[in-house]
C-alpha positions as CSV (number, residue, x, y, z in Angstrom):
1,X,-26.4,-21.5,-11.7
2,X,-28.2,-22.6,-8.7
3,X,-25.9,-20.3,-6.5
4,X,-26.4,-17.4,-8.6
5,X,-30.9,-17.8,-8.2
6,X,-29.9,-18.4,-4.8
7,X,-28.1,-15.5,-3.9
8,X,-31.0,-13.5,-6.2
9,X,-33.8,-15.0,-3.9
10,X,-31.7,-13.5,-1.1
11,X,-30.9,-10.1,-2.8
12,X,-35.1,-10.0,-3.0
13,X,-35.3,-10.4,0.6
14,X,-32.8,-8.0,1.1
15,X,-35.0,-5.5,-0.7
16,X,-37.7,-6.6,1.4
17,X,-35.8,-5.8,4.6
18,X,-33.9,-2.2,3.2
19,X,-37.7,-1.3,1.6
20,X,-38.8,-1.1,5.1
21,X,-40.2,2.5,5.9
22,X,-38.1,3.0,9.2
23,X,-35.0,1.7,7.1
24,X,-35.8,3.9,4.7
25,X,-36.2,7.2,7.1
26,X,-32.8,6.2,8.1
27,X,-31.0,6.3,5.0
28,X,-32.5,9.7,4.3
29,X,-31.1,10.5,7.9
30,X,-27.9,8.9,7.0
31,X,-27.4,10.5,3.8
32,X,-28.5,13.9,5.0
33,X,-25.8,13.4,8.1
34,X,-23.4,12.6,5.5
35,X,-23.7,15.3,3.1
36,X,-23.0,17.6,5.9
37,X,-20.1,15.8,7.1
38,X,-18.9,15.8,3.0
39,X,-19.5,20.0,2.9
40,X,-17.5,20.2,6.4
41,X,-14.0,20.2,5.4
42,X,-12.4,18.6,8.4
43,X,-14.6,15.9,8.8
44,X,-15.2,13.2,6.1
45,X,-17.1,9.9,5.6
46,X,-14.7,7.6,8.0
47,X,-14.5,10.7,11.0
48,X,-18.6,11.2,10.7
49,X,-19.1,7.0,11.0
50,X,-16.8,6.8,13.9
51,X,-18.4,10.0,16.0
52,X,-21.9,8.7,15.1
53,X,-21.5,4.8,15.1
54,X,-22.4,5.6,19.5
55,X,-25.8,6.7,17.9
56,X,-26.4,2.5,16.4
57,X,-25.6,0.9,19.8
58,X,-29.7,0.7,20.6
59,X,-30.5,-0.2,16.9
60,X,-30.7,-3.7,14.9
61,X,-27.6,-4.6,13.1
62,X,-29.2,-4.0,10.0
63,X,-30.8,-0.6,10.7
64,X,-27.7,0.4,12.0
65,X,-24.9,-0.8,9.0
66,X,-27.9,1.0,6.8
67,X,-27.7,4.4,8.6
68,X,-23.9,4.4,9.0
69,X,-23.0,3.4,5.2
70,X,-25.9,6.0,4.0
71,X,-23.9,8.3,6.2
72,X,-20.5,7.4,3.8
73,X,-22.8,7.5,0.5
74,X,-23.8,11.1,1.9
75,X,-20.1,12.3,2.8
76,X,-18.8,11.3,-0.6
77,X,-21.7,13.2,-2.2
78,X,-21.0,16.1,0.2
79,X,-17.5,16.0,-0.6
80,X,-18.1,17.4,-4.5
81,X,-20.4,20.3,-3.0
82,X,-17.5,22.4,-1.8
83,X,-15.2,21.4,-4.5
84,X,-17.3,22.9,-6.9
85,X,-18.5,25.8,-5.0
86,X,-15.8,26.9,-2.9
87,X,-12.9,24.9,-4.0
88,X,-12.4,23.5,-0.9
89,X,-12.4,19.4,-1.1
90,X,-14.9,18.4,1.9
91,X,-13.0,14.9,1.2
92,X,-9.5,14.3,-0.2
93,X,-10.8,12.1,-2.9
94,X,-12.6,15.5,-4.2
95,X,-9.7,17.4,-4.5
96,X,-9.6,16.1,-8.4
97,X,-13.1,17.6,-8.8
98,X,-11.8,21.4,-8.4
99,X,-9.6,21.2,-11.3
100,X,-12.6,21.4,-13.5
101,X,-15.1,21.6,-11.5
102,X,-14.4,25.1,-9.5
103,X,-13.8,26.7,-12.8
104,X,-16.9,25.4,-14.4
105,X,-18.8,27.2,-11.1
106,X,-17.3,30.5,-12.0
107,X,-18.1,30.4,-15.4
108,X,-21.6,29.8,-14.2
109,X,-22.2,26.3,-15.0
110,X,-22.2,25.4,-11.0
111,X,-25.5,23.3,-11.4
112,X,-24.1,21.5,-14.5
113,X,-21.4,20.6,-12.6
114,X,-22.6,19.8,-9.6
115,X,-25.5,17.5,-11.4
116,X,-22.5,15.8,-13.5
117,X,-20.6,14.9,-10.4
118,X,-23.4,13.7,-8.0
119,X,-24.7,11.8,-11.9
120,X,-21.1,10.5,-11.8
121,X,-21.2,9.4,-8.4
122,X,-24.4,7.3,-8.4
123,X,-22.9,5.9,-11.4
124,X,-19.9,4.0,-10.3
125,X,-21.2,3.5,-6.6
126,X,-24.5,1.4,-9.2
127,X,-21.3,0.1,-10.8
128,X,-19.6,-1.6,-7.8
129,X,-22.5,-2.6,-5.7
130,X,-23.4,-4.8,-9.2
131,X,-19.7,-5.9,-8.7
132,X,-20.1,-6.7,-5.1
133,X,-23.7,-8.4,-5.6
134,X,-21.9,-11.2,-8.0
135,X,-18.6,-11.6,-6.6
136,X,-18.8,-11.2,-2.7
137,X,-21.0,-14.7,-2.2
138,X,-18.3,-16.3,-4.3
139,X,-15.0,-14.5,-2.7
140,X,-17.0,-15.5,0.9
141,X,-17.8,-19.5,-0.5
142,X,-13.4,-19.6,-1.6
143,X,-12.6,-18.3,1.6
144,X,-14.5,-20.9,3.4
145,X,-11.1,-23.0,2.8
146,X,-9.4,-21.1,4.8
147,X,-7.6,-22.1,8.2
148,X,-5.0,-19.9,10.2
149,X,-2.1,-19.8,8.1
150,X,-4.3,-18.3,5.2
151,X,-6.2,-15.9,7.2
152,X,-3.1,-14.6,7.7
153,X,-2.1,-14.7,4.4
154,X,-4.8,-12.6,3.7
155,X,-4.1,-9.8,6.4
156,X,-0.1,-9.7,5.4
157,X,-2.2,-9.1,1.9
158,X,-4.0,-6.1,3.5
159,X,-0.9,-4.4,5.2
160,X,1.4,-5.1,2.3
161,X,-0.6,-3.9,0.1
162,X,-0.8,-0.5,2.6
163,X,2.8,0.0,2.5
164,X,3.4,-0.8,-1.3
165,X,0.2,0.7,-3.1
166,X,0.2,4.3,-0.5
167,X,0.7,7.5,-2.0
168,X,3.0,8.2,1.3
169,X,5.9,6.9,2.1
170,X,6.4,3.5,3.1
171,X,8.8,4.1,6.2
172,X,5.9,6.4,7.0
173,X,3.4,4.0,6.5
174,X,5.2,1.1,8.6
175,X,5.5,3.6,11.6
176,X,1.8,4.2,11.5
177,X,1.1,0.7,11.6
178,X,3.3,-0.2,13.9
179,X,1.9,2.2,16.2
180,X,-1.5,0.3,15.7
181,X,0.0,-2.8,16.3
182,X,1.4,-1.6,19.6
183,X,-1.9,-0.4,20.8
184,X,-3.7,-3.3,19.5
185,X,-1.7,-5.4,21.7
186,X,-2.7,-3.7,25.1
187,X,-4.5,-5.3,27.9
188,X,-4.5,-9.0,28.3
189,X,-2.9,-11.6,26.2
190,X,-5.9,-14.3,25.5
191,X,-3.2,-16.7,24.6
192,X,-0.7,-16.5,28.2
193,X,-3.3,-14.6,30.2
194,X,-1.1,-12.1,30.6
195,X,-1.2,-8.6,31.0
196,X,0.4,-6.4,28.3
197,X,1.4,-2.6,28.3
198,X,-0.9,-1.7,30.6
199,X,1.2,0.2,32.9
200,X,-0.7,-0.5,36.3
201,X,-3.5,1.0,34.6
202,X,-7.0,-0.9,35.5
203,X,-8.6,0.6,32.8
204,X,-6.3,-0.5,30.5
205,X,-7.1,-4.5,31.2
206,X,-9.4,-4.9,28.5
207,X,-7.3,-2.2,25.9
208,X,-8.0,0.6,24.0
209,X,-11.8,0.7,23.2
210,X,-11.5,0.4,19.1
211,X,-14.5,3.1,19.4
212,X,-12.9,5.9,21.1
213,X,-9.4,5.4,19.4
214,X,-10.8,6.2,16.3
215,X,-13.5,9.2,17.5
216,X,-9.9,10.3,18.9
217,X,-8.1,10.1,15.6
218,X,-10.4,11.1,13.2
219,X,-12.9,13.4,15.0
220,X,-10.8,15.3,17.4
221,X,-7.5,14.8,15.6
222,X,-8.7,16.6,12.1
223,X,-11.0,19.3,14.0
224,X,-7.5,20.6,15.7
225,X,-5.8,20.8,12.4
226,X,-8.7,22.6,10.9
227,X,-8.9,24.7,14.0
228,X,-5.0,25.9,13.6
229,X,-5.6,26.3,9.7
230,X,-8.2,28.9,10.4
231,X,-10.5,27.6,7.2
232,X,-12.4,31.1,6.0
233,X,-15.6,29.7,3.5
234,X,-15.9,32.0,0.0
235,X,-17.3,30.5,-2.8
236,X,-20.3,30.4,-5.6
237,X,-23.7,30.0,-5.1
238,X,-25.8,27.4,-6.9
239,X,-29.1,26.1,-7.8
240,X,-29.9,22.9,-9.6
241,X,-33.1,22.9,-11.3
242,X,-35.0,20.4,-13.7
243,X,-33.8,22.3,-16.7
244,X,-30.1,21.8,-16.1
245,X,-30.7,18.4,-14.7
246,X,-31.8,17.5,-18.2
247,X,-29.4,19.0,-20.1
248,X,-26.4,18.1,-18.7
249,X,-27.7,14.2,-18.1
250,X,-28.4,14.3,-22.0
251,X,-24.6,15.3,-22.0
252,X,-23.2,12.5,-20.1
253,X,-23.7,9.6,-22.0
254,X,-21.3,10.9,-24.3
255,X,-18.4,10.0,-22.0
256,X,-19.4,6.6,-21.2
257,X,-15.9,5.2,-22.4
258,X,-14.5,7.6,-19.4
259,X,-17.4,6.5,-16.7
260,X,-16.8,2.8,-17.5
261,X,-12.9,3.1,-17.1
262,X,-13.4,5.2,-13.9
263,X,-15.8,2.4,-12.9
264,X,-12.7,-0.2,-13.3
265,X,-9.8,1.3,-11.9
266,X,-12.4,2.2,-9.0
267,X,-13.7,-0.7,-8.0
268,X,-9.8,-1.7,-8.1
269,X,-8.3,0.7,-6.0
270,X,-11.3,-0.2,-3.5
271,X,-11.0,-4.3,-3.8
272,X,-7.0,-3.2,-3.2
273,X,-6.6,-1.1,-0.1
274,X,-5.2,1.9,-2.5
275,X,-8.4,4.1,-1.5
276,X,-10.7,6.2,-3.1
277,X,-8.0,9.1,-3.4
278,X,-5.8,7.4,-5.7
279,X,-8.3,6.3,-7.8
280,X,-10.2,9.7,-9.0
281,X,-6.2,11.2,-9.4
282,X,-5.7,8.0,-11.6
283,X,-8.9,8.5,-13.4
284,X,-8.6,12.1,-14.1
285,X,-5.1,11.3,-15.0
286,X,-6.1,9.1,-17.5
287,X,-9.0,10.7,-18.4
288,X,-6.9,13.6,-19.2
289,X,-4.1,11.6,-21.7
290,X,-6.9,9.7,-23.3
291,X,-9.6,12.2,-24.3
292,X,-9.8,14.4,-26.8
293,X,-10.2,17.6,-24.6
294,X,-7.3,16.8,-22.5
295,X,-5.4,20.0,-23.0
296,X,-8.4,21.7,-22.0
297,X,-8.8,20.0,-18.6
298,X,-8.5,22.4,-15.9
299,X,-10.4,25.1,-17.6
300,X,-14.1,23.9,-17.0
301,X,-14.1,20.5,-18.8
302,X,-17.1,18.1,-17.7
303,X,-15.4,15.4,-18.5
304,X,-12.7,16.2,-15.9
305,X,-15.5,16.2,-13.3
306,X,-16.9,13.0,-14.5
307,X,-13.6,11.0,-14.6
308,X,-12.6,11.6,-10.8
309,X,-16.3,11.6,-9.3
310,X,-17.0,8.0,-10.7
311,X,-13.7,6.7,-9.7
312,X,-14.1,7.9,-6.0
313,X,-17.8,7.1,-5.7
314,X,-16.7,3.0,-7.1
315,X,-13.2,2.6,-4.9
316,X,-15.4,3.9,-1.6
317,X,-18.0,1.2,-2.6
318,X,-16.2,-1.6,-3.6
319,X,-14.2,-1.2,-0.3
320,X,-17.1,-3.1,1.6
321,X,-16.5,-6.0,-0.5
322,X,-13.5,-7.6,1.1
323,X,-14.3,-6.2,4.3
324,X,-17.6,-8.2,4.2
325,X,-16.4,-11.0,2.6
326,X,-12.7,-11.9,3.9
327,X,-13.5,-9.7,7.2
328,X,-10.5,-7.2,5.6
329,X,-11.6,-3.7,5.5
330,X,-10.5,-1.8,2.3
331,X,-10.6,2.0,3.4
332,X,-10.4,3.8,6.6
333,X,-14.1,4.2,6.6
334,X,-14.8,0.3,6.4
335,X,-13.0,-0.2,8.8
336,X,-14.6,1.7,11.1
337,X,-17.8,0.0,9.8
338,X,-16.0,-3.3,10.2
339,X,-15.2,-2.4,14.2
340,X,-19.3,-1.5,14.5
341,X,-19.9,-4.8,13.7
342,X,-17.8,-6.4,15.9
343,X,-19.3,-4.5,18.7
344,X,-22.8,-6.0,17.3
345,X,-21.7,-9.4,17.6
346,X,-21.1,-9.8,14.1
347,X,-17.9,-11.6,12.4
348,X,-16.9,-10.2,8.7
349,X,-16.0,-12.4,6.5
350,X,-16.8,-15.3,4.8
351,X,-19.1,-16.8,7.6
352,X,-21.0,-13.6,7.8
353,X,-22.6,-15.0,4.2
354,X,-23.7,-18.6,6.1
355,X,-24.7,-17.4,9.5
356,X,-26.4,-13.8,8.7
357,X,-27.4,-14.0,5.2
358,X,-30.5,-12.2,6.1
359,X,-28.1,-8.9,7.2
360,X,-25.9,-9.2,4.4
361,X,-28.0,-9.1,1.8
362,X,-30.1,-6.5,3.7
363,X,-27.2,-4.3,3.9
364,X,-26.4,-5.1,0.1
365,X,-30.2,-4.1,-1.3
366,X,-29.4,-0.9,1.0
367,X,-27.0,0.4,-1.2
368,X,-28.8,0.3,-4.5
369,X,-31.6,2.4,-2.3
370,X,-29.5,4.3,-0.4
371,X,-27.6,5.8,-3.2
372,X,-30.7,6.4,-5.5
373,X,-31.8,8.0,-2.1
374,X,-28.9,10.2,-2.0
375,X,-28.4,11.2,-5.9
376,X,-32.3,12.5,-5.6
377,X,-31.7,14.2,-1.8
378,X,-28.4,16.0,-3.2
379,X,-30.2,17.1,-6.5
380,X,-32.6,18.9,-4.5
381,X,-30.6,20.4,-1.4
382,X,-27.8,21.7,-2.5
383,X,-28.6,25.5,-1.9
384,X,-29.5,24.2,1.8
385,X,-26.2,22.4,1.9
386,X,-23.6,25.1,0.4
387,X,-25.2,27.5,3.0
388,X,-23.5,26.0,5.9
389,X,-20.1,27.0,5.0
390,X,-22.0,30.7,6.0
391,X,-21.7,29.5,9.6
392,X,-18.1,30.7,11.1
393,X,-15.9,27.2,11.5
394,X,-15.5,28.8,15.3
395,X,-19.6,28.1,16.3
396,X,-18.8,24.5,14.2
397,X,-15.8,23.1,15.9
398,X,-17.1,23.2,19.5
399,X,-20.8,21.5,18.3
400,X,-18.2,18.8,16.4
401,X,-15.8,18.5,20.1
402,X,-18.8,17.9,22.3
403,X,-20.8,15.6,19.8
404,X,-17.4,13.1,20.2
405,X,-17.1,13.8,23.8
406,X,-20.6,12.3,24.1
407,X,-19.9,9.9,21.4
408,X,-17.0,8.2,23.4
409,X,-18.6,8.2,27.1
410,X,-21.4,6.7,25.8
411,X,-19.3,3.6,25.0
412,X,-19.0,2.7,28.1
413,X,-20.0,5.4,30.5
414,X,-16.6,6.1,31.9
415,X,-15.2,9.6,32.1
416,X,-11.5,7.8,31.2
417,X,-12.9,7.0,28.0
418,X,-13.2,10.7,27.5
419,X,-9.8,11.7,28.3
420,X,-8.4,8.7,26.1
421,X,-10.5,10.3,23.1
422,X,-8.4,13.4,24.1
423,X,-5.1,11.7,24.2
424,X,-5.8,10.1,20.6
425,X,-6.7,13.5,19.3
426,X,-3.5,14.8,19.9
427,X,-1.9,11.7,18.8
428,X,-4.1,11.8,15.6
429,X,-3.1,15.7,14.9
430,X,0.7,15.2,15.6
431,X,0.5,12.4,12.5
432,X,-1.3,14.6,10.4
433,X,0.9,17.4,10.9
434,X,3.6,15.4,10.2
435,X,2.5,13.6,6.9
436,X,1.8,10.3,9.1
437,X,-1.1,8.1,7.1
438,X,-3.7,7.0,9.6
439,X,-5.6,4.5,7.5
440,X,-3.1,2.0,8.6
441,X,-2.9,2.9,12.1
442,X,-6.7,2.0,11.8
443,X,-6.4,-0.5,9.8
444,X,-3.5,-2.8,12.6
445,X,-6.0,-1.7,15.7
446,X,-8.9,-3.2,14.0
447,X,-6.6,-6.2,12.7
448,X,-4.1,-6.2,14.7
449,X,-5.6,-8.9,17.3
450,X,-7.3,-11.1,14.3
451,X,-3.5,-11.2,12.4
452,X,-1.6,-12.0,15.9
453,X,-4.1,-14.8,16.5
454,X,-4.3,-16.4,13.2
455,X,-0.6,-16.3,13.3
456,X,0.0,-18.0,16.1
457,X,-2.3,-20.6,15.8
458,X,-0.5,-21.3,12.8
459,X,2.7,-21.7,14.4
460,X,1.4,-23.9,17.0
461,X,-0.4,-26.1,14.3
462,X,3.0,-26.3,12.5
463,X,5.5,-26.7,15.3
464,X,6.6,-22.9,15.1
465,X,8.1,-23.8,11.8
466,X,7.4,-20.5,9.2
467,X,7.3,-22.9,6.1
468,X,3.8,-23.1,7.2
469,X,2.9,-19.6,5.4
470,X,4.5,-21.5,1.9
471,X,3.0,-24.8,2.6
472,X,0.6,-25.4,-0.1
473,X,-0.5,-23.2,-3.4
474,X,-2.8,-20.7,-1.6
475,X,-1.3,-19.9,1.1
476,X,1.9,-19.5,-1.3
477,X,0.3,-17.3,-3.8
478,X,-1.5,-14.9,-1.3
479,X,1.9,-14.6,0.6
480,X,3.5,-14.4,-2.7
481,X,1.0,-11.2,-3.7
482,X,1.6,-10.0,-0.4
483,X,5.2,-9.5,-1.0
484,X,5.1,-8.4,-3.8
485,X,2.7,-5.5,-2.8
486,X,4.7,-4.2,-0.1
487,X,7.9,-3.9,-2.2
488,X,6.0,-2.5,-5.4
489,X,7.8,1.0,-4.6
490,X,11.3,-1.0,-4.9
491,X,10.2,-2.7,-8.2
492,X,8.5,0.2,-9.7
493,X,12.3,1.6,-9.3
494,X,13.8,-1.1,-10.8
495,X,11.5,-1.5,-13.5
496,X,12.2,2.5,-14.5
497,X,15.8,2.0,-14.6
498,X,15.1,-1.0,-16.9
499,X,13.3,1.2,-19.3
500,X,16.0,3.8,-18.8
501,X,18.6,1.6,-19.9
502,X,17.0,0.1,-22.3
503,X,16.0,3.5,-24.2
504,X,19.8,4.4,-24.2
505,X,21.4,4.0,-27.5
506,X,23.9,1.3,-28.1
């Protein structure tokens, strides 16, 4: 009990420090950033954190992780504006919103929709911050046990669970990784003191700048895909006034059984690397079996908006919980917020709670405001926001290319930096065209260095004996999880032929 008014006391602080009226200009900066990154199909909430995270390098710590996660609140608010309107998902995780939202915006109940989703969105974002509030101090206090073998434990946890729990294919998946791995591995070993894959090429002693790989991938990568697709913006116009605000928010509670459920298998998919995508097609899946309406989803149903909005709007969330508290980001976009802090100074994970409670719980308070920020900025804007997709995606594009070639000199004022952004543009749009998942890719250049150091030290503590990864129960059981998460796709099989034979008659 005396944790729990401890970590209160702290979560009033927090308030204290995220109250503070040049915190709170930046999460209205951050969430307007964001919901134009959301309506910009192309970009999304990890691409717009990586091309802006340059912006934070002059900022506190705190100020900084406030502006950059107000930016993600905005982009996953942004992301339901142009599913509705246009039927074009800003975001992948919106592309369950068109089913039933789209049709409800040409049946001319745009506002309703819109004001259930962004309604639905504050809702299981409130739902997993409360989540993260009570369980991230204690996660952060249980990991304090930890040595080498289990922190690697606990990354094999994160990749596994990438390969198993991915809606692409796990041979697809590996390569990605591996690709991270590799470049994660340039420049010089901090073990030997040798050089790795660097080629001859000075630049190259100290790696690949975590910063401009990602600007590469995400930013330049997507806007080259976008570019070839030739995106042409038609859609519906709306306007959300008091009226329809009230109305449909008198409508909602209704599905409560569906916004708790989304809320769950949310803050799941986010705790789990699985992503927000996953978890609003889940939700509206099971929103669709379960309700009464189902064989009216896809028509206009509200219920079908509510079901995937809540679901996204909890996994993106709940996300920042392992990545604060175990230091293992659980989306593409935390891990991008994961590398800012390193550039900061800051460690994730569980010492972050002992030696920087003050920015923890600064950045936690944040969220409550910055997503009641954002639910009141979208309710009032969104005319102003739909009206971008006016502007040609020709006069867009070039504005997006020369904010990220600014974004990656800045780093470190070097021209190479520039054409490495280039280089991991293409790299990034070759993947995409080919079905290549880039979350993990992320994920083994932000972790890759962490993993091959806990790992080692583990071998060296144990003689180079593997047992060491089995040696005692918690090592064993995360290991154990681990395992079982990256060959899911080969037990889900087996399971289904189980249940085939076991339906067969005698």
């Amino acid at each position: 009990m005396n944790m729990i008014a401890e970590n209160f006391t702290y979560l009033y602080h927090g308030f204290g420090i995220a109250s503070d009226p040049f915190n709170i200009l930046l999460m209205v900066i951050g969430i307007l950033l964001g919901v134009i990154i959301g309506v910009l199909p192309g970009l999304g909430g990890a691409n717009g954190v990586a091309i802006l995270l340059p912006l934070t390098f002059s900022m506190s710590p705190t100020s900084a992780i406030i502006l950059l996660t107000c930016i993600y609140w905005g982009a996953l608010f942004g992301g339901a504006i142009t599913s509705v309107l246009f039927n074009i998902p800003g975001e992948p995780w919106s592309v369950a919103t068109t089913f039933d939202g789209h049709p409800m915006a040409r049946s001319g109940r745009a506002g309703e929709a819109l004001t259930a989703a962004f309604t639905s969105s504050f809702v299981g974002a409130f739902f997993a911050i409360v989540m993260i509030t009570l369980i991230a101090p204690l996660v952060a206090q249980f990991a304090l046990q930890f040595g080498p073998a289990e922190k690697f434990a606990v990354y094999f946890l994160a990749f596994a669970s990438f390969v198993g729990m991915s809606k692409e294919p796990p041979a697809k998946t590996i390569v990605s990784m591996m690709i991270g791995f590799a470049l994660a591995a340039v420049g010089l070993d901090m073990v030997t003191g040798q050089l790795r894959l660097t080629f001859g090429i000075t630049e190259l002693l100290n790696g690949f700048d975590f910063l401009i790989a990602v600007i590469g991938l995400f930013g330049i990568g997507e806007i080259l895909l976008t570019m070839e697709e030739g995106l042409e913006f038609r859609g519906k116009a709306a306007k959300i006034d008091p009226r329809v605000v009230w109305k449909t928010w008198k409508t909602l509670p209704r599905f409560w059984m569906t916004s708790l459920r989304s809320c769950i298998i949310g803050c799941w998919m986010g705790i789990t690397p699985a992503g927000a995508t996953p978890a609003s097609f889940m939700s509206y899946g099971i929103a669709k079996r379960m309700s009464k309406n189902g064989k009216n989803f896809g028509n206009g149903e509200i219920e079908g908006v509510v079901a995937p909005e809540t679901a996204a709007h909890a996994a993106g969330t709940a996300a920042m919980l392992p990545m604060l508290a175990l230091g293992v980001p659980g989306s593409p976009t935390a891990a991008v917020l994961l590398g800012g802090l390193l550039i900061w100074g800051l460690q994730p994970g569980p010492m972050l709670f002992v030696e920087q409670a003050e920015f923890v719980w600064g950045l936690i308070a944040s969220m409550y405001l910055g997503n009641i920020v954002g639910l009141i900025l979208v309710l009032t804007t969104v005319p102003l926001f739909a009206s971008i997709l006016r502007i040609p995606f020709s006069i867009i594009a070039p504005v997006i290319l020369v904010i990220c070639a600014i974004g990656a000199y800045t780093v470190n004022n070097n021209v190479f930096d520039v054409l490495m952004m280039m280089v991991f543009g293409v790299l990034g749009y070759l993947l995409k065209k080919t079905n290549y998942p880039l979350a993990p890719l992320v994920l083994a250049i932000v972790l890759g260095d962490s993993a091959e150091e806990a790992f080692r030290q583990a071998l060296l503590y144990s003689g180079g004996s593997l047992t060491v990864f089995w040696s005692n129960g918690l090592v064993s059981s995360i290991m154990g999880l681990g395992v079982v998460a990256g060959l899911w796709p080969l037990i889900a099989i087996l399971f289904s032929k189980l249940r085939g034979h076991s339906a067969q008659p005698a």
